[in-house]
Coordinates of C-alpha atoms and ligand atoms in Angstrom, one line a residue:
M144 CA -0.1 0.2 0.1
E145 CA 1.2 3.5 -0.6
T146 CA 1.0 5.7 2.3
K147 CA 0.3 9.6 1.5
I148 CA 2.4 12.0 3.3
L149 CA -0.1 14.7 4.0
S150 CA 0.4 18.3 5.1
T151 CA -1.8 20.3 7.6
S152 CA -3.3 22.5 4.4
E153 CA -7.1 22.5 4.4
E154 CA -7.0 20.4 1.1
D155 CA -5.0 17.5 2.6
I156 CA -7.4 17.7 6.0
Q157 CA -10.4 17.1 3.6
T158 CA -8.3 14.4 1.8
A159 CA -7.6 12.6 5.3
G160 CA -11.4 13.0 6.3
A161 CA -12.6 11.7 2.9
I162 CA -10.2 8.5 3.4
I163 CA -11.5 7.8 7.2
R164 CA -15.1 8.3 6.0
S165 CA -14.7 5.7 3.3
G166 CA -13.1 3.2 5.6
G167 CA -9.4 3.9 5.3
L168 CA -6.7 4.7 7.7
V169 CA -5.0 7.9 8.4
A170 CA -2.5 8.9 11.3
F171 CA -3.0 12.4 12.5
P172 CA -1.3 14.4 15.3
T173 CA -2.9 15.1 18.7
E174 CA -1.7 17.3 21.6
T175 CA -0.7 14.1 23.0
V176 CA 0.7 11.6 20.6
Y177 CA 0.1 10.9 16.9
G178 CA -3.3 8.7 16.5
L179 CA -4.1 6.1 13.8
G180 CA -7.6 7.2 12.8
A181 CA -10.5 5.3 11.2
N182 CA -14.2 5.5 11.4
A183 CA -15.3 4.1 14.8
L184 CA -18.6 3.1 13.6
D185 CA -17.4 0.9 10.9
E186 CA -16.1 -2.7 12.0
S187 CA -14.1 -3.5 9.1
A188 CA -12.3 -0.2 9.2
V189 CA -11.8 -0.6 13.0
R190 CA -10.2 -4.0 12.6
S191 CA -7.8 -2.7 9.9
I192 CA -6.3 -0.5 12.9
Y193 CA -5.4 -3.8 14.9
A194 CA -3.8 -5.4 11.6
A195 CA -1.7 -2.3 11.2
K196 CA -0.7 -2.0 14.6
G197 CA -0.3 -5.7 15.4
R198 CA -2.5 -5.0 18.5
P199 CA -4.5 -7.4 20.2
S200 CA -8.0 -7.2 19.5
D201 CA -9.4 -7.4 23.1
N202 CA -7.7 -4.0 23.7
P203 CA -10.3 -1.3 23.2
L204 CA -9.6 2.0 21.3
I205 CA -10.5 5.5 22.1
V206 CA -13.3 7.3 20.1
H207 CA -12.4 10.7 19.3
I208 CA -15.1 13.3 18.6
A209 CA -14.8 17.0 17.4
E210 CA -17.7 18.7 19.4
K211 CA -18.6 18.3 23.0
D212 CA -22.2 17.2 22.2
D213 CA -20.8 14.4 19.7
I214 CA -20.8 12.2 22.7
V215 CA -24.5 12.0 23.4
P216 CA -25.4 9.4 20.8
L217 CA -22.2 7.1 21.2
V218 CA -23.0 6.3 25.1
K219 CA -26.0 5.2 27.0
E220 CA -26.1 8.3 29.1
V221 CA -23.9 11.3 29.7
T222 CA -23.9 11.1 33.5
P223 CA -23.7 14.4 35.7
Q224 CA -20.0 13.5 36.6
A225 CA -19.2 13.0 33.0
Q226 CA -20.7 16.4 31.9
A227 CA -19.0 18.2 34.7
L228 CA -15.5 16.9 33.3
I229 CA -16.5 17.5 29.9
D230 CA -17.4 21.2 30.8
A231 CA -14.4 21.6 33.0
F232 CA -12.0 20.0 30.5
F233 CA -12.9 19.4 26.9
P234 CA -11.2 19.7 24.6
A235 CA -8.4 18.2 26.5
P236 CA -5.9 15.2 26.9
L237 CA -8.5 13.4 28.8
T238 CA -10.6 10.4 28.1
I239 CA -13.7 9.4 29.7
I240 CA -15.3 5.8 29.7
L241 CA -19.0 5.3 30.1
K242 CA -21.5 2.6 29.1
K243 CA -21.4 2.4 25.4
S244 CA -24.6 2.9 23.2
A245 CA -25.7 0.5 20.6
L246 CA -24.0 2.5 17.9
I247 CA -20.5 1.5 19.0
P248 CA -19.3 -2.1 17.5
D249 CA -17.8 -4.8 19.3
A250 CA -14.4 -4.2 17.4
T251 CA -14.1 -0.6 18.9
S252 CA -14.9 -1.4 22.4
G253 CA -12.9 -4.7 22.4
G254 CA -16.1 -6.6 23.3
L255 CA -16.7 -4.5 26.4
D256 CA -20.0 -2.9 27.2
T257 CA -18.2 0.5 27.7
V258 CA -16.7 2.9 25.4
A259 CA -13.9 5.6 25.8
I260 CA -14.6 9.1 24.4
R261 CA -12.0 11.8 23.9
M262 CA -12.2 15.3 22.6
P263 CA -8.7 16.2 21.6
Q264 CA -7.2 19.9 21.8
N265 CA -5.2 19.7 19.0
E266 CA -6.9 21.8 16.3
I267 CA -5.6 19.7 13.4
A268 CA -7.0 16.6 15.1
R269 CA -10.5 18.2 15.4
A270 CA -10.3 19.3 11.7
V271 CA -9.7 15.9 10.6
I272 CA -12.5 14.3 12.5
K273 CA -14.8 17.1 11.5
A274 CA -13.8 16.5 7.8
S275 CA -14.5 12.8 8.2
G276 CA -18.2 13.5 9.5
V277 CA -17.8 10.4 11.8
P278 CA -16.4 9.5 15.3
V279 CA -12.8 8.4 14.8
A280 CA -11.3 5.5 16.6
A281 CA -7.7 6.3 17.1
P282 CA -5.0 4.3 19.0
S283 CA -1.6 5.7 19.1
A284 CA -0.2 5.3 15.8
N285 CA 2.8 3.0 16.9
T286 CA 3.5 -0.6 16.1
S287 CA 2.0 -2.5 19.4
G288 CA 4.4 -2.5 22.0
L289 CA 6.8 0.1 20.8
P290 CA 6.8 3.8 22.4
S291 CA 3.8 6.1 21.1
P292 CA 4.9 8.2 18.5
T293 CA 5.1 11.9 19.3
K294 CA 6.8 13.2 15.9
A295 CA 5.5 12.4 12.3
K296 CA 9.0 10.7 11.3
Y297 CA 8.3 7.8 14.1
V298 CA 4.8 7.2 12.7
I299 CA 6.4 6.9 9.2
D300 CA 8.8 4.5 10.5
D301 CA 6.2 2.2 11.9
M302 CA 3.2 2.7 9.6
R303 CA 4.5 3.5 5.9
G304 CA 3.0 1.0 3.7
K305 CA 0.7 -0.1 6.2
I306 CA -2.1 2.8 6.2
D307 CA -3.3 5.1 3.8
G308 CA -2.1 8.5 4.9
I309 CA -0.1 10.5 7.6
I310 CA -0.5 13.9 8.4
D311 CA 2.8 15.7 9.3
G312 CA 1.8 18.0 11.9
G313 CA 5.1 18.6 14.0
D314 CA 5.8 17.5 17.5
C315 CA 3.1 16.7 19.9
A316 CA 2.8 19.2 23.0
V317 CA 2.2 16.9 25.8
G318 CA 3.9 13.8 24.7
V319 CA 2.3 11.2 26.7
E320 CA -1.1 9.8 26.1
S321 CA -4.5 11.0 27.5
T322 CA -5.5 10.6 31.1
V323 CA -8.2 7.7 31.0
I324 CA -10.8 7.8 33.5
T325 CA -13.7 5.5 33.9
L326 CA -17.2 6.5 35.3
A327 CA -18.7 3.2 34.5
A328 CA -17.1 2.0 37.7
E329 CA -18.8 2.3 41.3
T330 CA -16.1 5.1 42.3
P331 CA -14.3 7.0 39.4
T332 CA -11.2 5.5 38.7
L333 CA -8.0 6.6 37.0
L334 CA -7.0 4.0 34.7
R335 CA -4.1 5.6 33.0
P336 CA -2.4 8.9 34.3
G337 CA -1.9 11.8 31.9
A338 CA -1.5 15.5 31.8
I339 CA -4.8 16.0 33.3
T340 CA -3.7 14.8 36.9
K341 CA -5.8 13.0 39.6
E342 CA -5.9 16.3 41.7
M343 CA -7.3 18.2 38.6
L344 CA -10.0 15.6 38.3
E345 CA -10.8 15.7 41.9
A346 CA -11.2 19.2 42.2
V347 CA -14.3 18.8 39.6
I348 CA -16.0 15.5 40.8
G349 CA -14.4 14.5 44.2
E350 CA -12.8 11.3 45.0
V351 CA -10.9 9.3 42.0
K352 CA -9.3 6.1 42.7
I353 CA -6.1 4.9 41.2
A354 CA -6.2 1.4 39.5
G355 CA -3.8 -1.1 40.8
A356 CA -1.9 -1.3 37.4
V357 CA -1.3 2.4 37.2
L358 CA 1.7 2.4 39.6
G359 CA 2.5 -1.2 39.9
E360 CA 2.6 -4.5 38.0
L361 CA -0.7 -6.0 37.7
G362 CA -0.8 -9.5 39.8
E363 CA -0.9 -12.8 38.2
N364 CA -4.8 -13.2 39.2
E365 CA -5.8 -9.5 38.9
T366 CA -8.0 -8.6 35.8
A367 CA -7.1 -5.2 34.1
A368 CA -9.7 -2.4 34.5
S369 CA -8.0 -1.1 31.2
P370 CA -7.0 -4.2 29.0
G371 CA -4.1 -2.0 27.6
M372 CA -2.5 -2.0 31.1
K373 CA -1.7 -6.0 30.7
Y374 CA 0.3 -5.9 27.5
K375 CA 4.1 -5.0 27.0
H376 CA 4.2 -1.5 26.5
Y377 CA 6.3 1.5 25.4
A378 CA 9.3 -0.9 25.3
P379 CA 12.3 0.0 22.9
K380 CA 14.5 -2.8 22.0
A381 CA 16.9 -1.8 24.5
K382 CA 16.7 -3.4 28.1
I383 CA 15.7 -0.4 30.4
L384 CA 16.5 -0.4 34.2
L385 CA 15.0 2.1 36.2
V386 CA 17.3 3.4 38.8
N387 CA 15.9 4.8 42.1
A388 CA 18.6 6.9 43.6
D389 CA 19.4 10.5 44.3
K390 CA 21.1 12.7 41.6
A391 CA 24.7 12.0 43.1
T392 CA 24.3 8.4 43.6
Y393 CA 22.7 7.9 40.3
E394 CA 25.8 9.6 38.4
N395 CA 28.3 7.7 40.3
F396 CA 26.5 4.6 39.4
V397 CA 26.0 5.1 35.8
N398 CA 29.4 6.7 35.4
E399 CA 31.0 3.3 36.2
R400 CA 29.1 1.6 33.5
A401 CA 30.7 2.9 30.3
D402 CA 29.2 0.1 28.3
A403 CA 25.7 1.1 28.7
F404 CA 23.3 4.2 28.1
A405 CA 22.0 6.6 30.5
L406 CA 18.3 8.0 30.3
C407 CA 18.9 11.1 32.5
F408 CA 17.8 14.6 33.2
E409 CA 19.2 17.7 31.8
G410 CA 22.0 18.8 33.9
D411 CA 22.9 15.4 35.2
A412 CA 26.7 15.0 35.2
V413 CA 26.7 11.8 33.2
T414 CA 29.8 11.0 31.2
I415 CA 28.6 7.6 29.5
P416 CA 26.7 7.9 26.4
H417 CA 23.2 9.3 27.4
I418 CA 19.8 10.8 26.0
T419 CA 18.0 13.2 28.4
Y420 CA 14.3 13.5 28.8
G421 CA 13.3 16.8 30.3
S422 CA 14.8 18.3 33.5
E423 CA 14.4 17.0 37.2
N424 CA 11.7 19.4 38.2
D425 CA 9.7 20.0 35.2
D426 CA 7.4 17.2 34.7
L427 CA 5.7 18.8 31.5
S428 CA 9.2 18.6 29.8
Q429 CA 9.9 14.8 31.0
A430 CA 6.3 13.9 29.5
K431 CA 7.1 15.7 26.2
E432 CA 10.4 14.3 25.7
L433 CA 10.2 10.3 27.1
F434 CA 8.8 8.6 24.1
D435 CA 11.0 10.6 21.7
A436 CA 14.1 9.8 24.1
L437 CA 13.1 6.2 24.2
R438 CA 13.1 5.9 20.2
K439 CA 16.5 7.6 20.1
L440 CA 17.9 5.1 22.3
D441 CA 17.1 2.5 19.9
E442 CA 18.3 4.7 16.9
R443 CA 21.6 4.9 18.6
G444 CA 21.8 1.0 19.2
A445 CA 21.5 1.0 22.9
K446 CA 21.6 -2.5 24.4
K447 CA 21.2 -1.8 28.3
V448 CA 19.9 1.7 29.6
Y449 CA 19.9 3.1 33.2
A450 CA 17.1 5.4 33.6
R451 CA 16.6 8.1 36.2
M452 CA 13.5 7.6 38.4
P453 CA 11.1 10.5 37.9
H454 CA 9.0 11.8 40.8
K455 CA 5.5 10.3 41.0
D456 CA 3.5 13.5 41.6
G457 CA 1.3 15.2 39.2
V458 CA 2.2 14.7 35.4
A459 CA 5.2 12.8 36.5
M460 CA 2.7 10.0 37.4
A461 CA 2.3 9.6 33.8
V462 CA 6.0 9.6 33.1
Y463 CA 6.6 6.9 35.7
N464 CA 3.7 4.9 34.5
R465 CA 5.1 4.6 31.1
L466 CA 8.7 4.4 32.1
I467 CA 8.2 1.5 34.6
R468 CA 6.4 -0.3 31.6
A469 CA 9.3 0.5 29.4
A470 CA 11.5 -0.9 31.9
A471 CA 9.3 -4.0 32.3
F472 CA 9.2 -3.2 35.8
N473 CA 12.9 -3.6 36.5
I474 CA 13.7 -1.2 39.2
I475 CA 17.2 -0.7 40.8
D476 CA 16.7 0.3 44.2
L477 CA 19.8 2.2 45.5
E478 CA 17.6 4.1 48.1
K479 CA 17.7 0.8 50.1
P480 CA 20.8 0.8 52.3
F481 CA 21.9 -2.4 51.2
T482 CA 22.2 -3.3 47.5
I483 CA 22.7 -6.7 48.2
G484 CA 21.7 -8.8 51.5
L485 CA 24.0 -12.0 51.6
T486 CA 22.5 -14.8 53.7
G487 CA 22.9 -18.6 54.4
G488 CA 23.9 -21.1 57.0
S489 CA 27.3 -21.6 58.7
G490 CA 29.7 -23.0 56.3
A491 CA 27.9 -22.3 52.9
G492 CA 30.6 -19.8 52.0
K493 CA 29.1 -16.3 52.2
G494 CA 32.4 -14.7 53.1
H495 CA 34.0 -16.3 49.8
I496 CA 31.1 -14.8 47.8
G497 CA 31.4 -11.5 49.5
K498 CA 35.2 -11.4 48.3
M499 CA 34.1 -12.2 44.7
L500 CA 31.4 -9.3 44.9
Q501 CA 34.0 -7.0 46.1
E502 CA 35.8 -7.4 43.1
H503 CA 32.9 -6.0 41.1
G504 CA 33.2 -3.0 42.9
F505 CA 30.8 -3.7 46.0
H506 CA 31.6 -2.4 49.5
I507 CA 31.1 -5.3 51.9
I508 CA 29.8 -5.1 55.4
D509 CA 30.5 -8.1 57.6
S510 CA 27.7 -8.2 60.2
D511 CA 29.6 -10.6 62.5
R512 CA 32.4 -8.1 62.7
V513 CA 29.9 -5.2 63.2
A514 CA 28.0 -7.5 65.8
R515 CA 31.4 -7.9 67.9
E516 CA 31.9 -4.0 67.9
V517 CA 28.1 -3.4 68.8
A518 CA 28.8 -5.9 72.0
E519 CA 31.4 -3.6 73.2
N520 CA 29.2 -0.5 73.2
P521 CA 28.5 0.4 76.8
A522 CA 24.9 1.0 76.3
I523 CA 24.5 -2.2 74.8
L524 CA 26.6 -4.0 77.4
A525 CA 24.2 -2.3 80.1
A526 CA 21.2 -3.6 78.4
I527 CA 22.5 -6.9 78.3
Q528 CA 23.5 -6.8 81.9
S529 CA 20.0 -5.9 83.0
Q530 CA 18.6 -8.8 80.9
F531 CA 21.2 -11.3 81.9
G532 CA 22.8 -10.3 85.2
A533 CA 25.8 -8.3 86.1
E534 CA 28.3 -11.1 86.0
I535 CA 27.7 -11.6 82.0
V536 CA 30.4 -8.7 81.8
K537 CA 33.9 -9.1 83.1
D538 CA 36.4 -6.2 83.0
G539 CA 34.1 -4.4 80.6
T540 CA 34.1 -7.1 77.9
L541 CA 31.1 -9.5 77.5
D542 CA 31.7 -13.1 78.8
R543 CA 30.5 -14.5 75.3
K544 CA 31.0 -18.3 76.3
A545 CA 28.6 -17.6 79.2
L546 CA 26.2 -16.0 77.2
A547 CA 26.3 -18.6 74.4
Q548 CA 25.7 -21.2 77.2
I549 CA 22.5 -19.5 78.2
I550 CA 20.9 -18.7 75.1
F551 CA 21.6 -22.1 73.5
S552 CA 19.4 -23.9 76.0
D553 CA 16.7 -21.2 76.4
E554 CA 14.9 -19.8 73.0
S555 CA 13.5 -16.9 75.1
K556 CA 16.6 -15.9 76.2
K557 CA 18.0 -16.1 72.8
E558 CA 15.0 -14.0 71.8
A559 CA 15.8 -11.4 74.3
L560 CA 19.2 -11.0 73.1
N561 CA 18.5 -10.6 69.6
R562 CA 15.8 -7.7 70.5
I563 CA 18.8 -5.9 72.1
M564 CA 21.6 -6.7 69.5
H565 CA 19.9 -7.0 66.2
P566 CA 18.4 -3.5 65.8
A567 CA 21.6 -2.0 66.9
I568 CA 23.6 -4.3 64.7
I569 CA 21.5 -3.3 61.6
A570 CA 21.9 0.4 62.5
A571 CA 25.6 0.2 62.6
C572 CA 25.8 -1.6 59.4
E573 CA 23.6 1.0 57.9
H574 CA 25.5 3.8 59.1
E575 CA 28.5 1.8 57.0
A576 CA 26.8 1.4 53.8
Q577 CA 28.0 3.5 51.0
G578 CA 27.3 3.3 47.1
L579 CA 26.8 -0.4 46.0
T580 CA 26.8 -2.3 49.4
V581 CA 26.8 -6.0 50.4
L582 CA 25.3 -6.8 53.8
D583 CA 26.9 -10.3 54.8
A584 CA 24.3 -11.3 57.4
P585 CA 23.7 -14.9 58.5
Q586 CA 21.1 -13.4 60.5
L587 CA 19.3 -11.4 57.9
F588 CA 16.0 -12.7 58.5
E589 CA 16.0 -13.0 62.1
A590 CA 17.0 -9.4 62.3
H591 CA 14.3 -8.4 59.7
A592 CA 16.8 -6.7 57.6
E593 CA 15.2 -8.0 54.4
E594 CA 13.4 -4.6 53.7
K595 CA 16.5 -2.6 53.8
C596 CA 18.1 -4.7 50.9
Y597 CA 17.5 -4.2 47.1
K598 CA 17.9 -7.9 46.6
I599 CA 18.8 -10.9 48.6
I600 CA 21.2 -13.7 47.6
A601 CA 21.0 -17.1 49.7
V602 CA 24.2 -19.0 49.6
T603 CA 23.6 -22.8 50.2
A604 CA 25.9 -25.9 50.0
P605 CA 25.4 -29.8 50.9
K606 CA 25.5 -30.3 54.8
E607 CA 28.7 -32.5 54.7
L608 CA 30.5 -29.6 52.9
R609 CA 29.5 -27.2 55.4
I610 CA 30.4 -29.6 58.3
A611 CA 33.8 -30.1 56.7
R612 CA 34.4 -26.1 56.3
I613 CA 33.1 -25.2 59.9
I614 CA 35.6 -27.7 61.4
A615 CA 38.5 -26.6 59.3
R616 CA 37.6 -23.0 59.8
D617 CA 36.8 -22.9 63.6
G618 CA 38.5 -26.0 64.8
I619 CA 35.2 -27.5 66.5
S620 CA 34.1 -30.9 66.7
E621 CA 31.9 -32.5 64.0
K622 CA 29.0 -32.8 66.7
Q623 CA 29.5 -29.0 67.7
A624 CA 29.1 -28.2 63.8
E625 CA 26.0 -30.4 63.3
A626 CA 24.5 -28.5 66.4
R627 CA 25.3 -25.1 64.9
I628 CA 23.7 -26.1 61.6
G629 CA 20.8 -27.4 63.5
A630 CA 20.2 -24.2 65.2
Q631 CA 20.0 -22.3 61.9
F632 CA 17.3 -22.2 59.3
D633 CA 17.5 -25.1 56.5
D634 CA 18.6 -24.3 52.8
A635 CA 15.2 -24.6 51.7
Y636 CA 14.0 -21.4 54.0
Y637 CA 17.0 -19.2 52.7
T638 CA 16.0 -20.1 49.1
A639 CA 12.3 -19.5 49.6
H640 CA 13.0 -16.0 51.0
S641 CA 15.5 -14.9 48.7
D642 CA 15.5 -13.4 45.3
F643 CA 18.4 -15.7 44.2
T644 CA 20.4 -18.7 45.6
I645 CA 24.1 -19.4 44.7
V646 CA 24.9 -23.0 45.1
N647 CA 28.3 -23.2 46.4
D648 CA 28.9 -27.0 45.9
G649 CA 32.0 -26.9 43.7
R650 CA 29.7 -25.5 40.8
D651 CA 31.2 -22.4 38.8
L652 CA 30.8 -19.4 41.1
T653 CA 31.6 -16.9 38.6
E654 CA 29.0 -18.0 36.2
Q655 CA 26.4 -17.9 38.8
I656 CA 27.3 -14.4 40.2
N657 CA 27.5 -12.8 36.8
R658 CA 24.2 -14.1 35.8
I659 CA 22.6 -12.6 39.0
L660 CA 24.5 -9.2 38.6
D661 CA 23.5 -9.0 35.1
T662 CA 19.9 -9.5 36.0
I663 CA 19.8 -6.9 38.9
L664 CA 22.0 -4.2 37.8
Ligands
LIG779 O1 -3.6 10.4 24.1 C1 -4.5 9.4 23.6 O2 -5.4 8.7 24.1 C2 -4.0 8.7 22.3 C3 -4.4 9.7 21.1 C4 -4.2 9.3 19.8 O3 -5.6 10.2 21.4 N1 -4.6 7.5 22.1 C5 -4.4 6.3 22.6 O4 -4.9 5.3 22.3 O5 -3.5 6.2 23.6 P1 -4.6 3.9 22.5 O6 -5.3 2.9 22.0 O7 -3.0 3.6 22.5 O8 -4.9 3.5 24.3 C6 -6.0 3.5 24.8 C7 -6.1 2.9 26.2 C8 -5.8 1.5 26.4 O9 -4.9 1.3 27.4 C9 -7.2 0.7 26.3 O10 -7.0 -0.5 26.8 C10 -7.8 1.9 27.2 O11 -7.4 3.1 26.7 N2 -9.4 1.8 26.9 C11 -9.9 2.0 25.7 N3 -11.3 1.8 25.9 C12 -11.6 1.3 27.1 C13 -12.7 0.7 28.0 N4 -13.7 0.8 27.3 N5 -12.5 0.4 29.0 C14 -11.2 0.4 29.7 N6 -10.1 0.8 29.1 C15 -10.4 1.2 27.8
LIG780 MG1 -1.0 3.0 22.5

């Protein structure tokens, strides 16, 4: 098919309208992103949209109108809340979902009994709709799964040869798709954040809920209120990782990764290849530039991209919503004090793996060493004395043997000691954390330090191997080594509560470690 590249002249707009009216497909600019328009009331025209985009047919389309009153025949009822939003905002980057009328074919509503309606602000968009004389179904004019197009050239990249025409109307002002709100639910619910923010909507109609999938990943058994949210979205070819960190930590982190790209803010001191998407405190600039930046990363052949985390307030909620999907929900959380919590039973070989991680640039904190230091702290000593008796401290130092005897045979005493020691140990470790940090902590779970770690790695090994290692290292008897192991969680527990397990039984550790680091960083 030959795709006509059209201008915004009156003549070309009439041409576009005629194509749509007669069942064809034309892409046109809106204030959000370019749309791929077809007659919303014509089933076969609508089906050709799905074909051109490669879009799953249960994902409904937004019906675009040129005048406020054009909504009336398309819906069962314009509810008072809908009318209030129309009066306050239309024309706007806002889509309202209501119960549909019989006019709307199933192909347009993806088989749902509701329909999404939007009156765009962009004058060319409205002129095209008007010229067509019909309501216009228009998804974003990208190949399904790719970032939405904010410039005509990206529409041409994706759609040339597949549709009848493309109107080149310059860059889109907003840059992220419209806010989608459903009024067909019990409480008005935001299904997709955009330039019309939750706060703006609430100022008009009161409480607006946020659908679960907006800020997080849809759980396995949850159904998407908006079918579009369950599909892979906005994803360039590159693997994107979203880095949650302050500016300086982000800069240090990416500048050590010269083989990757950064997707950062203007003014970030980034020395590796990078593309910016707006500036830190200007959410409108981020929205406007995000999709363009994602496409540019592909043009530059980026394989791995570290993106700086936007704020989530106001319009930045829309930016965050698109970016976590582009990143397939991969977030590197450097705001957590510990990048990796390394745990496992005695003799599994945590220390050795800690050393290997050190060679990858991690700062290692040995919680056993920190525990010994904490036990010399006068305030802690006093707390232990008041719990276990004054004689547990001799010459200002803890009688470890005596204490070990007491807690070994009495679970409640052990817990009492842990209640004193664990918070102090974790606080001291946290104080030592800097940059990429590994917390080597056999008692990570007992101390409830999971929450403070971005990822947790368990180290496991066969029992005989562990016993042999403990005997060689600590010079204790086999029986004592067995007793020590018996007092700890078993390997299955460590594995079940960790993100990754390294099996230290003579298998290649380098390969196991590299695979984990490649996944999480
Ligand atoms: O800004 C925009 O809205 C752009 C421009 C072209 O107007 N259009 C756009 O359309 O983003 P599209 O198809 O890419 O996204 C429509 C979203 C999808 O997530 C879809 O699942 C949801 O709206 N949607 C449409 N009708 C719905 C309905 N009846 N119920 C729930 N969600 C619906
Ligand atoms: Mg889309």
